[in-house]
Short mmCIF file of C-alpha atoms in Angstrom, two decimals:
data_model
loop_
_atom_site.label_atom_id
_atom_site.label_comp_id
_atom_site.label_asym_id
_atom_site.label_seq_id
_atom_site.Cartn_x
_atom_site.Cartn_y
_atom_site.Cartn_z
CA UNK L 1 90.31 80.90 58.95
CA UNK L 2 93.36 82.30 57.11
CA UNK L 3 95.98 83.90 59.26
CA UNK L 4 97.56 86.92 57.55
CA UNK L 5 101.31 86.92 57.86
CA UNK L 6 102.85 90.37 58.21
CA UNK L 7 105.38 90.91 55.44
CA UNK L 8 108.95 91.14 56.63
CA UNK L 9 110.70 94.38 55.77
CA UNK L 10 113.55 96.31 57.35
CA UNK L 11 111.65 99.52 56.53
CA UNK L 12 108.41 98.63 58.33
CA UNK L 13 109.32 100.71 61.37
CA UNK L 14 110.77 103.74 59.57
CA UNK L 15 109.60 106.88 61.34
CA UNK L 16 109.78 110.54 60.41
CA UNK L 17 110.69 113.32 62.79
CA UNK L 18 110.76 117.08 62.27
CA UNK L 19 113.85 118.84 63.65
CA UNK L 20 113.66 121.38 66.49
CA UNK L 21 112.68 124.95 65.69
CA UNK L 22 116.21 126.32 65.97
CA UNK L 23 117.30 123.95 63.17
CA UNK L 24 114.67 125.24 60.73
CA UNK L 25 115.13 128.06 58.22
CA UNK L 26 112.75 130.86 59.20
CA UNK L 27 111.26 133.99 57.63
CA UNK L 28 111.52 132.83 54.01
CA UNK L 29 108.88 134.12 51.60
CA UNK L 30 108.31 130.95 49.57
CA UNK L 31 107.16 131.52 45.98
CA UNK L 32 103.40 131.69 45.37
CA UNK L 33 103.62 130.74 41.69
CA UNK L 34 100.94 128.24 40.69
CA UNK L 35 103.24 125.60 39.25
CA UNK L 36 103.55 122.00 40.42
CA UNK L 37 107.29 121.78 40.96
CA UNK L 38 109.05 121.10 44.27
CA UNK L 39 110.24 124.77 44.68
CA UNK L 40 113.19 123.41 46.63
CA UNK L 41 116.46 121.62 45.83
CA UNK L 42 119.10 120.42 48.25
CA UNK L 43 122.54 118.77 48.19
CA UNK L 44 125.16 117.97 50.88
CA UNK L 45 126.31 121.64 50.95
CA UNK L 46 123.43 123.94 50.05
CA UNK L 47 119.67 124.42 50.29
CA UNK L 48 118.00 126.32 47.42
CA UNK L 49 114.43 127.67 47.68
CA UNK L 50 112.43 129.58 45.07
CA UNK L 51 111.17 132.78 46.73
CA UNK L 52 108.85 135.69 46.00
CA UNK L 53 110.65 138.43 44.11
CA UNK L 54 109.46 141.77 42.85
CA UNK L 55 110.16 142.51 39.21
CA UNK L 56 111.63 139.18 38.19
CA UNK L 57 112.49 135.76 39.55
CA UNK L 58 114.82 134.75 42.36
CA UNK L 59 115.84 131.88 44.60
CA UNK L 60 117.70 131.68 47.88
CA UNK L 61 120.83 129.56 48.28
CA UNK L 62 121.73 128.85 51.91
CA UNK L 63 124.63 126.82 53.31
CA UNK L 64 123.00 123.88 55.15
CA UNK L 65 124.35 125.03 58.50
CA UNK L 66 122.80 128.53 58.19
CA UNK L 67 119.65 127.74 60.20
CA UNK L 68 117.46 130.12 62.15
CA UNK L 69 115.93 133.37 60.94
CA UNK L 70 117.04 134.43 57.45
CA UNK L 71 117.47 138.19 57.08
CA UNK L 72 115.15 139.83 54.53
CA UNK L 73 118.23 141.41 52.94
CA UNK L 74 119.96 138.03 52.49
CA UNK L 75 121.36 137.92 48.92
CA UNK L 76 119.52 135.89 46.27
CA UNK L 77 120.22 134.50 42.82
CA UNK L 78 118.23 136.99 40.78
CA UNK L 79 119.13 137.03 37.08
CA UNK L 80 115.77 135.94 35.63
CA UNK L 81 113.27 138.55 34.41
CA UNK L 82 110.27 136.29 35.20
CA UNK L 83 109.37 134.03 38.15
CA UNK L 84 111.60 130.95 38.61
CA UNK L 85 109.60 127.72 38.19
CA UNK L 86 112.13 124.94 38.77
CA UNK L 87 115.66 124.47 40.11
CA UNK L 88 118.01 121.46 40.12
CA UNK L 89 121.50 120.97 41.60
CA UNK L 90 124.12 119.39 39.37
CA UNK L 91 124.78 115.83 40.66
CA UNK L 92 128.49 116.12 39.77
CA UNK L 93 129.24 119.56 41.22
CA UNK L 94 127.67 120.73 44.48
CA UNK L 95 128.28 124.38 43.55
CA UNK L 96 126.39 124.39 40.24
CA UNK L 97 122.61 124.83 39.97
CA UNK L 98 120.27 125.23 36.99
CA UNK L 99 117.04 127.23 36.98
CA UNK L 100 114.11 127.44 34.56
CA UNK L 101 111.86 130.47 34.43
CA UNK L 102 108.77 132.13 32.97
CA UNK L 103 111.15 134.34 30.95
CA UNK L 104 111.67 131.30 28.60
CA UNK L 105 115.34 130.85 29.56
CA UNK L 106 117.40 128.30 31.47
CA UNK L 107 120.32 129.67 33.48
CA UNK L 108 123.22 127.80 35.07
CA UNK L 109 124.83 129.36 38.15
CA UNK L 110 128.06 128.84 40.10
CA UNK L 111 127.62 129.30 43.87
CA UNK L 112 130.76 130.42 45.80
CA UNK L 113 132.34 128.05 48.32
CA UNK L 114 130.74 129.63 51.41
CA UNK L 115 127.45 130.70 49.83
CA UNK L 116 126.42 134.12 48.56
CA UNK L 117 127.95 137.29 50.00
CA UNK L 118 126.07 139.53 47.55
CA UNK L 119 123.23 139.12 45.06
CA UNK L 120 124.17 136.91 42.11
CA UNK L 121 122.79 138.18 38.80
CA UNK L 122 125.43 136.94 36.33
CA UNK L 123 124.90 133.27 35.36
CA UNK L 124 127.67 131.07 34.01
CA UNK L 125 125.60 130.50 30.90
CA UNK L 126 122.14 131.42 29.59
CA UNK L 127 120.44 128.70 27.51
CA UNK L 128 117.92 130.21 25.11
CA UNK L 129 115.69 128.22 22.80
CA UNK L 130 112.27 127.76 24.38
CA UNK L 131 109.44 129.95 23.12
CA UNK L 132 107.33 129.66 26.30
CA UNK L 133 108.05 129.40 30.02
CA UNK L 134 110.44 126.67 31.17
CA UNK L 135 108.86 124.58 33.93
CA UNK L 136 111.26 121.62 34.24
CA UNK L 137 115.07 121.37 34.47
CA UNK L 138 116.87 118.08 35.15
CA UNK L 139 120.57 117.18 35.02
CA UNK L 140 121.75 113.97 33.37
CA UNK L 141 122.58 111.43 36.12
CA UNK L 142 125.89 110.16 34.71
CA UNK L 143 127.13 112.45 31.89
CA UNK L 144 128.99 115.65 32.65
CA UNK L 145 127.34 119.02 31.86
CA UNK L 146 124.26 117.53 30.14
CA UNK L 147 121.04 119.32 31.09
CA UNK L 148 117.44 118.68 30.06
CA UNK L 149 114.76 121.37 30.01
CA UNK L 150 111.06 121.17 29.19
CA UNK L 151 108.86 124.15 28.47
CA UNK L 152 105.22 125.05 28.01
CA UNK L 153 105.97 125.10 24.27
CA UNK L 154 105.64 121.27 24.64
CA UNK L 155 109.32 120.92 23.72
CA UNK L 156 112.15 119.05 25.45
CA UNK L 157 115.67 120.36 24.85
CA UNK L 158 118.92 118.68 25.91
CA UNK L 159 121.90 121.01 26.26
CA UNK L 160 125.65 120.68 26.46
CA UNK L 161 126.18 123.26 29.20
CA UNK L 162 129.95 123.27 28.62
CA UNK L 163 129.43 124.77 25.15
CA UNK L 164 126.09 126.50 25.73
CA UNK L 165 124.44 124.78 22.77
CA UNK L 166 121.33 122.67 22.39
CA UNK L 167 122.16 119.32 20.81
CA UNK L 168 118.79 117.56 20.96
CA UNK L 169 115.35 119.12 20.47
CA UNK L 170 112.23 116.95 20.84
CA UNK L 171 109.41 119.21 19.66
CA UNK L 172 106.95 116.87 17.94
CA UNK L 173 106.24 114.22 20.60
CA UNK L 174 103.98 116.06 23.06
CA UNK L 175 100.79 117.77 21.85
CA UNK L 176 100.20 119.41 25.24
CA UNK L 177 101.93 120.59 28.44
CA UNK L 178 104.60 118.24 29.83
CA UNK L 179 103.97 117.60 33.55
CA UNK L 180 107.14 115.68 34.39
CA UNK L 181 110.36 114.33 32.86
CA UNK L 182 112.65 111.75 34.48
CA UNK L 183 115.94 110.14 33.38
CA UNK L 184 116.50 106.43 33.91
CA UNK L 185 119.39 105.16 36.03
CA UNK L 186 122.11 105.49 33.35
CA UNK L 187 120.49 108.35 31.44
CA UNK L 188 119.87 106.44 28.20
CA UNK L 189 116.07 106.97 28.29
CA UNK L 190 113.60 109.52 29.63
CA UNK L 191 109.98 109.04 30.66
CA UNK L 192 107.45 111.85 30.46
CA UNK L 193 103.92 112.50 31.72
CA UNK L 194 101.84 114.83 29.56
CA UNK L 195 98.49 116.64 29.79
CA UNK L 196 97.15 114.36 27.02
CA UNK L 197 97.14 111.61 29.75
CA UNK L 198 99.94 109.65 28.06
CA UNK L 199 103.09 108.33 29.68
CA UNK L 200 105.89 108.05 27.11
CA UNK L 201 109.31 106.38 27.22
CA UNK L 202 111.66 108.20 24.85
CA UNK L 203 115.15 107.49 23.53
CA UNK L 204 116.29 111.12 23.21
CA UNK L 205 119.37 110.46 21.07
CA UNK L 206 117.40 108.48 18.49
CA UNK L 207 114.48 110.91 18.79
CA UNK L 208 111.90 108.14 19.04
CA UNK L 209 109.24 106.92 21.46
CA UNK L 210 110.05 103.37 22.60
CA UNK L 211 106.86 102.83 24.66
CA UNK L 212 103.73 104.76 25.56
CA UNK L 213 100.54 104.30 27.53
CA UNK L 214 97.38 106.27 26.81
CA UNK L 215 95.25 107.19 29.83
CA UNK L 216 97.76 105.87 32.36
CA UNK L 217 95.50 107.68 34.84
CA UNK L 218 92.05 108.71 33.64
CA UNK L 219 91.68 111.89 35.69
CA UNK L 220 92.31 115.31 34.19
CA UNK L 221 94.67 116.55 36.90
CA UNK L 222 98.48 116.42 36.54
CA UNK L 223 100.40 113.12 36.56
CA UNK L 224 103.97 112.33 37.50
CA UNK L 225 106.15 109.51 36.14
CA UNK L 226 109.57 108.35 37.38
CA UNK L 227 111.95 105.54 36.44
CA UNK L 228 112.85 102.94 39.06
CA UNK L 229 116.24 101.25 39.33
CA UNK L 230 115.00 98.05 37.60
CA UNK L 231 113.70 100.00 34.57
CA UNK L 232 110.03 99.91 35.59
CA UNK L 233 108.01 103.13 35.76
CA UNK L 234 106.13 104.46 38.79
CA UNK L 235 103.33 106.95 38.16
CA UNK L 236 101.04 109.08 40.31
CA UNK L 237 97.81 110.61 39.03
CA UNK L 238 94.05 110.75 39.44
CA UNK L 239 91.22 108.35 38.63
CA UNK L 240 88.10 109.37 36.72
CA UNK L 241 86.42 109.91 40.10
CA UNK L 242 89.28 112.28 41.11
CA UNK L 243 90.79 109.81 43.56
CA UNK L 244 94.57 109.94 43.80
CA UNK L 245 96.25 106.84 42.36
CA UNK L 246 99.68 105.35 42.09
CA UNK L 247 100.64 102.68 39.57
CA UNK L 248 103.60 100.54 38.51
CA UNK L 249 104.33 99.81 34.82
CA UNK L 250 106.66 97.63 32.79
CA UNK L 251 107.81 99.68 29.77
CA UNK L 252 108.16 96.47 27.72
CA UNK L 253 104.43 95.85 28.10
CA UNK L 254 102.37 98.97 28.77
CA UNK L 255 98.98 97.36 28.05
CA UNK L 256 98.11 97.23 31.73
CA UNK L 257 99.79 98.22 35.00
CA UNK L 258 101.68 95.74 37.16
CA UNK L 259 99.87 97.26 40.14
CA UNK L 260 97.43 100.12 40.87
CA UNK L 261 96.52 101.60 44.26
CA UNK L 262 93.75 104.06 45.06
CA UNK L 263 94.72 106.51 47.79
CA UNK L 264 92.33 109.31 48.75
CA UNK L 265 90.26 112.14 47.27
CA UNK L 266 92.58 115.05 48.00
CA UNK L 267 93.33 117.24 44.97
CA UNK L 268 97.03 118.01 45.59
CA UNK L 269 99.48 116.66 43.01
CA UNK L 270 101.59 113.81 44.45
CA UNK L 271 105.33 114.47 44.04
CA UNK L 272 107.25 111.15 44.08
CA UNK L 273 110.80 110.96 45.50
CA UNK L 274 112.65 107.69 44.95
CA UNK L 275 115.63 106.07 46.64
CA UNK L 276 117.15 103.57 44.15
CA UNK L 277 119.35 102.01 46.85
CA UNK L 278 116.46 100.86 49.06
CA UNK L 279 113.58 100.87 46.51
CA UNK L 280 111.48 103.11 48.73
CA UNK L 281 109.20 105.75 47.17
CA UNK L 282 108.07 108.75 49.20
CA UNK L 283 104.93 110.60 48.10
CA UNK L 284 104.51 114.24 49.11
CA UNK L 285 101.23 115.84 48.09
CA UNK L 286 101.21 119.57 47.41
CA UNK L 287 98.97 121.10 50.06
CA UNK L 288 99.06 117.89 52.15
CA UNK L 289 100.50 117.75 55.63
CA UNK L 290 101.83 114.19 55.26
CA UNK L 291 104.52 112.12 53.56
CA UNK L 292 103.53 108.55 52.66
CA UNK L 293 106.14 105.97 51.86
CA UNK L 294 106.04 102.66 50.02
CA UNK L 295 108.50 99.84 49.37
CA UNK L 296 108.63 98.37 45.88
CA UNK L 297 109.48 94.65 45.62
CA UNK L 298 109.24 91.76 43.15
CA UNK L 299 106.36 90.09 45.02
CA UNK L 300 102.66 90.94 44.76
CA UNK L 301 101.21 93.48 45.30
CA UNK L 302 104.64 94.95 44.33
CA UNK L 303 103.95 98.36 45.92
CA UNK L 304 103.77 97.90 49.70
CA UNK L 305 102.54 100.67 51.96
CA UNK L 306 104.96 101.27 54.84
CA UNK L 307 103.77 104.25 56.85
CA UNK L 308 102.81 107.94 56.88
CA UNK L 309 104.56 110.88 58.48
CA UNK L 310 102.00 113.52 59.45
CA UNK L 311 102.35 117.07 60.71
CA UNK L 312 99.97 120.00 61.19
CA UNK L 313 101.14 122.42 58.50
CA UNK L 314 100.48 121.85 54.76
CA UNK L 315 103.53 121.72 52.49
CA UNK L 316 104.11 124.22 49.69
CA UNK L 317 107.00 122.23 48.25
CA UNK L 318 109.64 119.68 49.19
CA UNK L 319 113.39 119.18 48.82
CA UNK L 320 114.98 115.71 48.91
CA UNK L 321 118.56 115.19 50.07
CA UNK L 322 120.78 112.84 47.99
CA UNK L 323 121.91 109.76 49.91
CA UNK L 324 125.48 111.01 50.32
CA UNK L 325 124.20 113.94 52.42
CA UNK L 326 122.63 111.77 55.15
CA UNK L 327 123.95 110.91 58.62
CA UNK L 328 124.73 107.18 58.43
CA UNK L 329 125.58 107.04 62.15
CA UNK L 330 121.95 107.76 63.04
CA UNK L 331 120.47 105.26 60.53
CA UNK L 332 118.96 108.18 58.59
CA UNK L 333 117.62 106.83 55.27
CA UNK L 334 116.00 110.01 53.92
CA UNK L 335 115.80 113.72 54.69
CA UNK L 336 113.19 116.10 53.38
CA UNK L 337 113.11 119.88 53.43
CA UNK L 338 109.45 120.82 53.79
CA UNK L 339 108.42 124.31 52.67
CA UNK L 340 105.78 126.12 54.72
CA UNK L 341 104.50 129.56 53.80
CA UNK L 342 107.28 131.33 55.71
CA UNK L 343 109.84 128.67 56.61
CA UNK L 344 111.64 125.47 55.63
CA UNK L 345 111.57 122.53 58.04
CA UNK L 346 113.89 119.52 57.71
CA UNK L 347 112.22 116.13 58.33
CA UNK L 348 114.42 113.11 59.05
CA UNK L 349 113.39 109.51 58.25
CA UNK L 350 115.11 106.97 60.46
CA UNK L 351 115.22 103.17 60.75
CA UNK L 352 115.38 102.33 64.48
CA UNK L 353 118.43 100.14 65.22
CA UNK L 354 120.11 99.35 68.51
CA UNK L 355 123.62 98.80 67.15
CA UNK L 356 126.05 101.69 66.65
CA UNK L 357 127.84 99.84 63.84
CA UNK L 358 127.53 100.80 60.18
CA UNK L 359 124.38 99.19 58.75
CA UNK L 360 125.39 97.72 55.36
CA UNK L 361 121.85 96.64 54.50
CA UNK L 362 120.53 100.22 54.83
CA UNK L 363 123.44 101.79 52.96
CA UNK L 364 124.51 99.85 49.88
CA UNK L 365 127.00 101.70 47.69
CA UNK L 366 125.28 104.80 46.31
CA UNK L 367 125.79 107.18 43.39
CA UNK L 368 128.73 109.49 44.07
CA UNK L 369 129.59 112.90 42.60
CA UNK L 370 131.87 111.57 39.83
CA UNK L 371 130.51 111.48 36.28
CA UNK L 372 130.85 108.36 34.14
CA UNK L 373 130.92 110.11 30.74
CA UNK L 374 131.82 113.38 29.09
CA UNK L 375 128.94 115.18 27.39
CA UNK L 376 130.34 114.48 23.92
CA UNK L 377 130.57 110.74 24.64
CA UNK L 378 126.92 110.60 25.68
CA UNK L 379 125.73 112.56 22.65
CA UNK L 380 127.74 110.14 20.45
CA UNK L 381 125.78 107.18 21.88
CA UNK L 382 127.76 105.86 24.85
CA UNK L 383 126.08 104.96 28.16
CA UNK L 384 127.59 104.79 31.62
CA UNK L 385 126.18 103.58 34.93
CA UNK L 386 126.52 105.80 38.03
CA UNK L 387 129.91 105.59 39.73
CA UNK L 388 129.13 104.25 43.22
CA UNK L 389 130.75 105.17 46.53
CA UNK L 390 130.61 103.58 49.98
CA UNK L 391 129.14 105.55 52.87
CA UNK L 392 130.81 103.38 55.51
CA UNK L 393 132.91 106.30 56.80
CA UNK L 394 130.41 108.97 55.81
CA UNK L 395 130.60 111.12 52.69
CA UNK L 396 133.65 113.36 52.42
CA UNK L 397 133.22 116.05 49.74
CA UNK L 398 136.03 116.10 47.19
CA UNK L 399 137.71 119.19 45.81
CA UNK L 400 135.48 121.76 44.17
CA UNK L 401 135.26 121.22 40.41
CA UNK L 402 135.13 124.15 38.04
CA UNK L 403 132.53 124.31 35.31
CA UNK L 404 134.11 125.92 32.27
CA UNK L 405 131.75 127.18 29.61
CA UNK L 406 133.23 127.66 26.14
CA UNK L 407 130.38 128.94 24.02
CA UNK L 408 130.40 127.49 20.53
CA UNK L 409 127.11 128.77 19.26
CA UNK L 410 128.06 132.47 19.02
CA UNK L 411 129.13 132.06 15.40
CA UNK L 412 126.72 129.23 14.59
CA UNK L 413 123.79 131.63 14.89
CA UNK L 414 125.20 133.97 12.26
CA UNK L 415 124.91 133.53 8.53
CA UNK L 416 127.90 131.93 6.77
CA UNK L 417 128.70 135.26 5.08
CA UNK L 418 129.04 137.00 8.45
CA UNK L 419 131.23 134.20 9.83
CA UNK L 420 133.53 134.66 6.84
CA UNK L 421 133.68 138.39 7.44
CA UNK L 422 134.38 138.10 11.18
CA UNK L 423 137.12 135.53 10.66
CA UNK L 424 138.76 137.49 7.83
CA UNK L 425 142.16 139.13 8.55
CA UNK L 426 141.86 142.66 9.90
CA UNK L 427 144.57 144.25 7.70
CA UNK L 428 143.51 147.13 5.41
CA UNK L 429 142.17 145.68 2.16
CA UNK L 430 142.72 147.21 -1.25
CA UNK L 431 139.74 147.62 -3.59
CA UNK L 432 141.06 144.72 -5.71
CA UNK L 433 141.11 142.42 -2.64
CA UNK L 434 137.58 143.40 -1.78
CA UNK L 435 136.37 142.61 -5.29
CA UNK L 436 137.86 139.13 -5.16
CA UNK L 437 136.43 138.48 -1.71
CA UNK L 438 132.89 139.56 -2.45
CA UNK L 439 132.32 139.61 -6.14
CA UNK L 440 128.57 139.31 -5.54
CA UNK L 441 128.53 142.99 -4.57
CA UNK L 442 130.27 144.35 -7.66
CA UNK L 443 128.26 147.55 -7.87
CA UNK L 444 128.97 148.49 -4.26
CA UNK L 445 132.63 147.64 -4.60
CA UNK L 446 133.00 149.86 -7.67
CA UNK L 447 131.68 152.72 -5.59
CA UNK L 448 134.10 151.80 -2.81
CA UNK L 449 137.10 151.64 -5.19
CA UNK L 450 136.10 154.95 -6.70
CA UNK L 451 135.92 156.45 -3.19
CA UNK L 452 139.37 155.02 -2.25
CA UNK L 453 140.98 156.31 -5.47
CA UNK L 454 139.64 159.82 -4.80
CA UNK L 455 141.20 159.74 -1.34
#
């Protein structure tokens, strides 16, 4: 008889707990758009939720401490002309958020220090280039002002937000809708999951696919793919029999998965949230009422089931707090913001510990708000790892950074002739000057000189 030894893990007893009712955000009309994004984004200062809006698209931005019932007249961010599909907070500036919409645009917004006092309809910058709705927006993890967007035109665009221009366009790699896009730890690669059932690893600056796997999951329903800290890829999808699956892949050898797990037969898309500091993956199924979590290690079976947090209400979407926004004094290792139909409920994941001292093993140094590279450096080929901070004394927000947008592409979109005309000196020109400037239009200029001489 073989005795099974229970695997040792400091996360085996992690438990989830929903906060009390007075700490929830109530009376929020969460968006009903049929799109598989999280509908929620959160950082140490603000909670953003995509909401129902008449005649356009809008999302709420609430200071974290503004709990309780939210007034129907509470101001929203409402500059889009179509429903908002995805939102993402800038990792280097807690006041800057990007949104992608059905109106084919990406907008970047600056939220005031204490939240919105009136409706915000003027974005810092509008990024136009997609020909169909934009369903994914994702900031670069280590380079300043670099933003990725993916649209239903099967195109990925990478923007320099500081100049408002698109510097990389990947439009020939995906023959169908892109379900998910994820940067790796230092932002040198992206991995994508597509409706053609392929998972691709792409070097965006070289514009080439470095690895791909056909039929990573055989089912027809949407997949998700994320990078892990060690460079491996974690995917969620469906089997041919419509069972939900999760799998682990090595991008250097995509012939077969390192590990595959069958889960259940529910049809909600599994949204993965990953903590690179602890190697724990949380899976939140759309329409589920549970959050499952797994630890990923170097020993077989590599993906170890830890536990499940269950509640009564199904989730419409989910926000995931960055590590620097957690309460280290209470051994909180993750916090989720679960969207119901009419409210948002924070859920806290805690490791039970008796000691009141700072737990170094739970809180290794984590990615801070400082960027490692300027946008131009990254586009030129440099890479930079996240700049880490210690949470020993809690996270203290630094001074508010300004995002300055100096648009370069205003003149780039015009023909060279028009650029020459707009940059020409504005002094009155004689007919002779005009002839030398634009001798291609001799006939018109003769008329002009004749007209001037008459005057």
